[in-house]
GROMACS .gro file of N, CA, C and O in nm:
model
  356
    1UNK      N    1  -0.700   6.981  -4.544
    1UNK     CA    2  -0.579   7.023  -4.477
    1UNK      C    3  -0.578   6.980  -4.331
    1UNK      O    4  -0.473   6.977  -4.267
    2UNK      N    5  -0.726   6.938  -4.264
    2UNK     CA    6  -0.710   6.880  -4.125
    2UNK      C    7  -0.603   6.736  -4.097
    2UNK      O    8  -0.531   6.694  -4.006
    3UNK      N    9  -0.642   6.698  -4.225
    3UNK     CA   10  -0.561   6.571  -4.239
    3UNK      C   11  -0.417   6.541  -4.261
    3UNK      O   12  -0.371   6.428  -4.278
    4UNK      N   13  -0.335   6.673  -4.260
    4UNK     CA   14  -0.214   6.715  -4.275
    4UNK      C   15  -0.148   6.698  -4.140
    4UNK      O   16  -0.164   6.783  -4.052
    5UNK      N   17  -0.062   6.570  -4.118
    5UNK     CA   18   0.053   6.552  -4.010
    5UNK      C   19   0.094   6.631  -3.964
    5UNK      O   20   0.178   6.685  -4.036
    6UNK      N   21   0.076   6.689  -3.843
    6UNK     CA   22   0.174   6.784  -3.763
    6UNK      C   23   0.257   6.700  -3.705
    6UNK      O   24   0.224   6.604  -3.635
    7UNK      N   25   0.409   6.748  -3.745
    7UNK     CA   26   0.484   6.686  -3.679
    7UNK      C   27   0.629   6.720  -3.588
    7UNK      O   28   0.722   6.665  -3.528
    8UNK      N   29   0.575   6.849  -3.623
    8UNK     CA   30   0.733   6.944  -3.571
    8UNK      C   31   0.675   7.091  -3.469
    8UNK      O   32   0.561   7.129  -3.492
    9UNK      N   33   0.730   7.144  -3.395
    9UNK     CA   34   0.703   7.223  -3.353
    9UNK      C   35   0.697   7.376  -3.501
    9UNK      O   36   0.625   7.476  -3.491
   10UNK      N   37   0.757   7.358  -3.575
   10UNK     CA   38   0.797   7.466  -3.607
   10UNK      C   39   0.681   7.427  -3.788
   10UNK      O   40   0.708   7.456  -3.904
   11UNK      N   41   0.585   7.370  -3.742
   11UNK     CA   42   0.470   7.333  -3.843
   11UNK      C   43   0.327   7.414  -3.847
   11UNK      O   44   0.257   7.418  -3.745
   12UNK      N   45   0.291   7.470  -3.954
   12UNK     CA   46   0.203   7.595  -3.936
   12UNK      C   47   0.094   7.605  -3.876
   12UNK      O   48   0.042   7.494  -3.869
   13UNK      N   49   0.035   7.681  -3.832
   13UNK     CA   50  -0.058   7.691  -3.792
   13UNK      C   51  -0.176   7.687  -3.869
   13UNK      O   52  -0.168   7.775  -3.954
   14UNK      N   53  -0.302   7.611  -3.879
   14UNK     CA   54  -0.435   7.600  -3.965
   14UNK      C   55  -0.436   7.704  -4.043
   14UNK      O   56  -0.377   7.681  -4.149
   15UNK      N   57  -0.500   7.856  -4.031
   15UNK     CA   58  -0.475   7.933  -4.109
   15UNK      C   59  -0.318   7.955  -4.157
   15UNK      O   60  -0.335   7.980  -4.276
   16UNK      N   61  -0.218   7.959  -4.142
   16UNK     CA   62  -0.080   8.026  -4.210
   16UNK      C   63  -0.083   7.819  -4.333
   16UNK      O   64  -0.043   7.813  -4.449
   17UNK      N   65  -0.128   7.721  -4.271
   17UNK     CA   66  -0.164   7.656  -4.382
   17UNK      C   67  -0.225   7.678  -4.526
   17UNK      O   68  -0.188   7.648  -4.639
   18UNK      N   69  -0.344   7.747  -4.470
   18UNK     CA   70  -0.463   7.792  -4.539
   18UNK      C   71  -0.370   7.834  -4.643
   18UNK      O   72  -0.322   7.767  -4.735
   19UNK      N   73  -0.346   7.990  -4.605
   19UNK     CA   74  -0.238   8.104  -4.700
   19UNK      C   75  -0.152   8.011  -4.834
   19UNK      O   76  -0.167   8.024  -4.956
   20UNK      N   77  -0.049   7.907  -4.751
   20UNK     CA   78   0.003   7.851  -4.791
   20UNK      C   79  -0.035   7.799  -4.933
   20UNK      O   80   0.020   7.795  -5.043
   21UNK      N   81  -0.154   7.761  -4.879
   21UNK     CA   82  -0.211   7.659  -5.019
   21UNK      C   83  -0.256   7.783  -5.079
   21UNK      O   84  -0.174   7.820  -5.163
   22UNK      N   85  -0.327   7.838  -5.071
   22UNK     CA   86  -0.392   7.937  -5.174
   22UNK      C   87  -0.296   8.073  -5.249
   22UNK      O   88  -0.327   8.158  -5.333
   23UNK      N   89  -0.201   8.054  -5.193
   23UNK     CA   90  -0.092   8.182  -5.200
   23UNK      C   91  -0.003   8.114  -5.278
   23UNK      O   92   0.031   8.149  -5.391
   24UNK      N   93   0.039   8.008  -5.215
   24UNK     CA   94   0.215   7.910  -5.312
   24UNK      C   95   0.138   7.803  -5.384
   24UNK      O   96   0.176   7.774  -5.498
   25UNK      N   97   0.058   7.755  -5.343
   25UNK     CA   98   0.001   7.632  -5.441
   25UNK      C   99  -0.100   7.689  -5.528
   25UNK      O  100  -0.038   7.668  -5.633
   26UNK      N  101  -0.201   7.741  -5.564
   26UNK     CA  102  -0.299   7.795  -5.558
   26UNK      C  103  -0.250   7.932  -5.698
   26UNK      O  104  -0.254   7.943  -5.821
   27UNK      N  105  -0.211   8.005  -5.587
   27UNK     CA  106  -0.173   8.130  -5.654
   27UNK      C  107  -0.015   8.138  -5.777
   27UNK      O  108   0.021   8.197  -5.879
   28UNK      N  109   0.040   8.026  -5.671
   28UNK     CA  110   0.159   8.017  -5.823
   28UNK      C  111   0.153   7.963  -5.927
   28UNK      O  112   0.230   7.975  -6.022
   29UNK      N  113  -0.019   7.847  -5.913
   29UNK     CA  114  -0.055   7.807  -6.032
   29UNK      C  115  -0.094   7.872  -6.128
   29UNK      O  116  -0.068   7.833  -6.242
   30UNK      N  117  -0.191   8.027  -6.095
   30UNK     CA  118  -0.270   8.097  -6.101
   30UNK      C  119  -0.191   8.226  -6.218
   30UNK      O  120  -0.227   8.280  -6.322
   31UNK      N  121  -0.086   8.233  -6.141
   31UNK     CA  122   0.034   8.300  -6.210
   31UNK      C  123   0.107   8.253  -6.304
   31UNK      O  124   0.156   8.330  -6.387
   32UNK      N  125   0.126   8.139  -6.310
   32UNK     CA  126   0.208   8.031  -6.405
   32UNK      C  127   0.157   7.899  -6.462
   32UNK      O  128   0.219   7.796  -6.437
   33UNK      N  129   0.035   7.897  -6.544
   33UNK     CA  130  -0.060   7.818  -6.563
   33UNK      C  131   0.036   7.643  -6.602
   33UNK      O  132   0.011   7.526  -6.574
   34UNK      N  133   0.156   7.720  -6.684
   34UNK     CA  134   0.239   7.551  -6.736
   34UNK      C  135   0.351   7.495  -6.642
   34UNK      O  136   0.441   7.421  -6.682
   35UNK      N  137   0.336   7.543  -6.499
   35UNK     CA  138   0.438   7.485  -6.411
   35UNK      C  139   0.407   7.359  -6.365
   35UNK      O  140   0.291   7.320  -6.349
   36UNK      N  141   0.509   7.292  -6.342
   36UNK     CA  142   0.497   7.128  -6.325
   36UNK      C  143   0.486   7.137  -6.192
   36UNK      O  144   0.537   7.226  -6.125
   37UNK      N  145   0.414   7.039  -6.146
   37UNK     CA  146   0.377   7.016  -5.959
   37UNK      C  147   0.512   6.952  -5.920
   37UNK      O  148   0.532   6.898  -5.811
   38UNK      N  149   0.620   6.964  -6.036
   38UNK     CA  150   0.786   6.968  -5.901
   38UNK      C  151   0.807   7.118  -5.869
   38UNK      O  152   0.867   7.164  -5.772
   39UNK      N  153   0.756   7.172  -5.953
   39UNK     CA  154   0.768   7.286  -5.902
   39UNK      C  155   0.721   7.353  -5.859
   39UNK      O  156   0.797   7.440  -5.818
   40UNK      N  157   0.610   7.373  -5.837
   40UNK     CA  158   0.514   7.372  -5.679
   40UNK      C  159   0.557   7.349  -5.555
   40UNK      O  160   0.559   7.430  -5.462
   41UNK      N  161   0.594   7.231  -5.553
   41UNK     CA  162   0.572   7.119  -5.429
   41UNK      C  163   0.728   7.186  -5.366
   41UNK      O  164   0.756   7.202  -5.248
   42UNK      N  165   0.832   7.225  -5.509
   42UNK     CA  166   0.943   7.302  -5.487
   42UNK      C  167   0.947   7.412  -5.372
   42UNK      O  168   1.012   7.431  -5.269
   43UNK      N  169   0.823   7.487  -5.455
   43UNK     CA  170   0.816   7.598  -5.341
   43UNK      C  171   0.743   7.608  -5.207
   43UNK      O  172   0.745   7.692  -5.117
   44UNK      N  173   0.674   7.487  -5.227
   44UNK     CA  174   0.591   7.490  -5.125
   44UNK      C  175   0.704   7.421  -4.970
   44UNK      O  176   0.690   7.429  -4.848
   45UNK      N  177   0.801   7.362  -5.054
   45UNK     CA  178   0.895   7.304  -4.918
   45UNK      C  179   0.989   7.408  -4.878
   45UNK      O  180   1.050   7.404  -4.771
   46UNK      N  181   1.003   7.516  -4.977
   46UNK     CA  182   1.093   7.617  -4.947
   46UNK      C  183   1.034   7.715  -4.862
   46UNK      O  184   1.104   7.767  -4.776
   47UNK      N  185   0.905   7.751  -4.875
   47UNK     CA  186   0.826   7.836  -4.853
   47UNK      C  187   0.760   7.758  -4.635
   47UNK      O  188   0.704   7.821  -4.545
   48UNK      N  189   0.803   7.620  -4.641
   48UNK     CA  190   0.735   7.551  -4.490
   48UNK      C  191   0.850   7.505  -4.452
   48UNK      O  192   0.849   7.466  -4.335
   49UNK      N  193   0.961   7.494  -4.512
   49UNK     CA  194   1.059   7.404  -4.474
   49UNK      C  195   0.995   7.242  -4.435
   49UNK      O  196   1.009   7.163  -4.342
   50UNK      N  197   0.939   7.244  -4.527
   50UNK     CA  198   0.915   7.053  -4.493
   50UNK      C  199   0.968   6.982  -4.584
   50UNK      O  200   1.006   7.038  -4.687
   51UNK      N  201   0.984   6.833  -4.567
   51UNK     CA  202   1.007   6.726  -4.707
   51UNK      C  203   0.954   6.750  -4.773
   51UNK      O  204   0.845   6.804  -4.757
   52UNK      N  205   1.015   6.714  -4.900
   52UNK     CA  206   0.967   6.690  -5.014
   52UNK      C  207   0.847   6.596  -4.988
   52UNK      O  208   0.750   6.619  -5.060
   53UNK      N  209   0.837   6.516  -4.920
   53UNK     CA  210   0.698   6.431  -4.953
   53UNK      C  211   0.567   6.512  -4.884
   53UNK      O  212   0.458   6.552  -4.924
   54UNK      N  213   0.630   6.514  -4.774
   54UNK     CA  214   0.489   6.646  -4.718
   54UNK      C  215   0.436   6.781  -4.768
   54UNK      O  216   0.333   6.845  -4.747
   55UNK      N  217   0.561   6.802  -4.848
   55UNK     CA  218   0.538   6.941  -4.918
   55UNK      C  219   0.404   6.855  -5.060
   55UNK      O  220   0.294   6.903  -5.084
   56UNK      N  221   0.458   6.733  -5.123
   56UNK     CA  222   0.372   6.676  -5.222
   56UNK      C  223   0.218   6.648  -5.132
   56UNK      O  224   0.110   6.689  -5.174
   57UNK      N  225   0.231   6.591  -5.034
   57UNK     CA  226   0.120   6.566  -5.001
   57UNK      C  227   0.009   6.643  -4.981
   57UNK      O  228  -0.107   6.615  -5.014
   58UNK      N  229   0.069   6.790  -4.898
   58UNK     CA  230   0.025   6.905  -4.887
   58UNK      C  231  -0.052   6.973  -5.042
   58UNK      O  232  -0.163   7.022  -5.064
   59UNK      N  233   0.045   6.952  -5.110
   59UNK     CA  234   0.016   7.047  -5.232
   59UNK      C  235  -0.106   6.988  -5.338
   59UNK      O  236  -0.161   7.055  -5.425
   60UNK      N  237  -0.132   6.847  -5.308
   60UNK     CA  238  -0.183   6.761  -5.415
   60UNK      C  239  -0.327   6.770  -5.300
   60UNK      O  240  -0.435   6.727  -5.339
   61UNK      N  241  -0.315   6.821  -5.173
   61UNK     CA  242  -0.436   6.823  -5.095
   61UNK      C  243  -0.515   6.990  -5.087
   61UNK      O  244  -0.631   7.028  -5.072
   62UNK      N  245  -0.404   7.047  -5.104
   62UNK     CA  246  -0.439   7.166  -5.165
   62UNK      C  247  -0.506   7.198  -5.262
   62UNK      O  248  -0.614   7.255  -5.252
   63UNK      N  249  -0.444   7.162  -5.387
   63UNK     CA  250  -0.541   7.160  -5.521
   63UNK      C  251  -0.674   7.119  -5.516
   63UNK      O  252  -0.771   7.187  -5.548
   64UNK      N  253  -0.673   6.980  -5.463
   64UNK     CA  254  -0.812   6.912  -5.444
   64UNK      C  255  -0.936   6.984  -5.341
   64UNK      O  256  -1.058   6.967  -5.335
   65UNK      N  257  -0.819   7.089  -5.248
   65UNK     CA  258  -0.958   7.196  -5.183
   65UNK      C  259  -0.947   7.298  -5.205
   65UNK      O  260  -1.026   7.359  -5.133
   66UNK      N  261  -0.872   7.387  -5.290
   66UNK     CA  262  -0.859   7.538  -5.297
   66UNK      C  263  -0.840   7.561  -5.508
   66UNK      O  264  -0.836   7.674  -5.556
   67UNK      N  265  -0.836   7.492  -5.557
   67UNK     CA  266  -0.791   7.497  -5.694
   67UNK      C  267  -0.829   7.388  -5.775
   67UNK      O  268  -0.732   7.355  -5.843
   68UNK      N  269  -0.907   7.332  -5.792
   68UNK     CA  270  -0.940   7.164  -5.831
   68UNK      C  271  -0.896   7.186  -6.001
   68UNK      O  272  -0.850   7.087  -6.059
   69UNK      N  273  -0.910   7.298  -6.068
   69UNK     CA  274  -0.918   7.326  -6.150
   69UNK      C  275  -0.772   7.262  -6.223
   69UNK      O  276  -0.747   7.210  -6.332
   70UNK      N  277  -0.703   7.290  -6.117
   70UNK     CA  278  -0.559   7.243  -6.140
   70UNK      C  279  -0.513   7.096  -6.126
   70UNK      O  280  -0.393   7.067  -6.130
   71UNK      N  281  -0.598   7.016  -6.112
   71UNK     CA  282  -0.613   6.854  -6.095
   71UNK      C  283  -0.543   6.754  -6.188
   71UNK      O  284  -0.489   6.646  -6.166
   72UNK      N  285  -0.562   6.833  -6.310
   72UNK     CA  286  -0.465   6.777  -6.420
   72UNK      C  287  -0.325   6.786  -6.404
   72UNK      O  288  -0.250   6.690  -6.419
   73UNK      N  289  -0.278   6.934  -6.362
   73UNK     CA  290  -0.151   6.954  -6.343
   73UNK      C  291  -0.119   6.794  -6.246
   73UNK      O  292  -0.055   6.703  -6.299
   74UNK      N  293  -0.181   6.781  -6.088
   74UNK     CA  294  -0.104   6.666  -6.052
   74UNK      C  295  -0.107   6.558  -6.088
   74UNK      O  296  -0.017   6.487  -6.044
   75UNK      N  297  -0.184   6.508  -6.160
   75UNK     CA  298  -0.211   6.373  -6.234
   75UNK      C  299  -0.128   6.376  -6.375
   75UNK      O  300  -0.100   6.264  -6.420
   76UNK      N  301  -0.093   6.465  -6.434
   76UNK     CA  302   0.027   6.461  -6.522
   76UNK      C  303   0.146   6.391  -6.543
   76UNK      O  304   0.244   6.418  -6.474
   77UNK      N  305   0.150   6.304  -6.630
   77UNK     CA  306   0.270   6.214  -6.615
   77UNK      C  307   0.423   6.309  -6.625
   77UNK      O  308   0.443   6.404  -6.700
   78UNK      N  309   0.515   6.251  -6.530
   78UNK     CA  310   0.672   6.363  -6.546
   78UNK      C  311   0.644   6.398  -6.715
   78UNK      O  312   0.562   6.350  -6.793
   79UNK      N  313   0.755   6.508  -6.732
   79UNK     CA  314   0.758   6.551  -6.850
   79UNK      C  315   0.916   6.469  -6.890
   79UNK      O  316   0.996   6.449  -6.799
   80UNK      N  317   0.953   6.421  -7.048
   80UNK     CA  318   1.000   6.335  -7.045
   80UNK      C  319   1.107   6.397  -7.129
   80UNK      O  320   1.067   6.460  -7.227
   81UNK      N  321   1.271   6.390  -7.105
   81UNK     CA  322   1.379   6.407  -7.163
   81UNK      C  323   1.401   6.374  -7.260
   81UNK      O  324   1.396   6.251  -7.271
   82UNK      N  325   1.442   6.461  -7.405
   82UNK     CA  326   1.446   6.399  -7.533
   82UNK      C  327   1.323   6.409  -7.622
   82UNK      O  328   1.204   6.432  -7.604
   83UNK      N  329   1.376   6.391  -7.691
   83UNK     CA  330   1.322   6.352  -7.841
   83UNK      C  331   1.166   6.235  -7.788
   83UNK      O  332   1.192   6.123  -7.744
   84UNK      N  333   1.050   6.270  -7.797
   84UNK     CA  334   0.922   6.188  -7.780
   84UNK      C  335   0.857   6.164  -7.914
   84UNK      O  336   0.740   6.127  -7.911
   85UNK      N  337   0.925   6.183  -8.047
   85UNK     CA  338   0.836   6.145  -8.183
   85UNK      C  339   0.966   6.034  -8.207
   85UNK      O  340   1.022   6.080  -8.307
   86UNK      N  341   1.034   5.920  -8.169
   86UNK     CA  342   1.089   5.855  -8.218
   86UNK      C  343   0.963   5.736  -8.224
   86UNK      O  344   0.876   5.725  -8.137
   87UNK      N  345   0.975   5.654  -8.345
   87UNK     CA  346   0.888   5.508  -8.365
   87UNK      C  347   0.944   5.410  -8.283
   87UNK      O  348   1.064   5.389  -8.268
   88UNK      N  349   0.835   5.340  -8.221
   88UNK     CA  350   0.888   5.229  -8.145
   88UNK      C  351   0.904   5.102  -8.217
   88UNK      O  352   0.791   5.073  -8.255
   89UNK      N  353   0.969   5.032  -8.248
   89UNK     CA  354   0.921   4.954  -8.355
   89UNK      C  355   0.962   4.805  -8.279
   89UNK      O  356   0.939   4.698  -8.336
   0.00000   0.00000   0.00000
């Protein structure tokens, strides 16, 4: 999380980071084992008011120090619209 861009005045402080990850990333995994990391990363921008990409960056740096367990969740390919048993032929 040292490695996390500060770039705004209104960007957390090291510990209220900390929380962050272990509370919204961390803990909403913890609570909701089949949620997709859009929806994480969802709350985690709602929860800092940052982009969407910093909220991803944040959250995928999170896992990797507070939750590793959850590693699969971000390496998960999107989940895919439709019908997935059609033959490709």
């Amino acid at each position: 999380l040292h490695s996390f861009p500060t770039r705004r005045s209104s960007d957390l402080s090291l510990d209220q980071a900390i929380r962050v990850a272990k509370m919204d990333v961390c803990g909403q995994l913890d609570a909701n084992p089949g949620e997709t990391i859009d929806d994480v990363v969802f709350g985690v921008a709602n929860t800092t008011d940052w982009s969407n990409a910093d909220s991803s960056f944040f959250t995928g740096s999170a896992i990797t120090a507070y939750c590793p367990q959850y590693q699969p969740t971000v390496d998960a390919p999107p989940p895919v619209d439709g019908p997935t048993n059609i033959p490709i032929e």
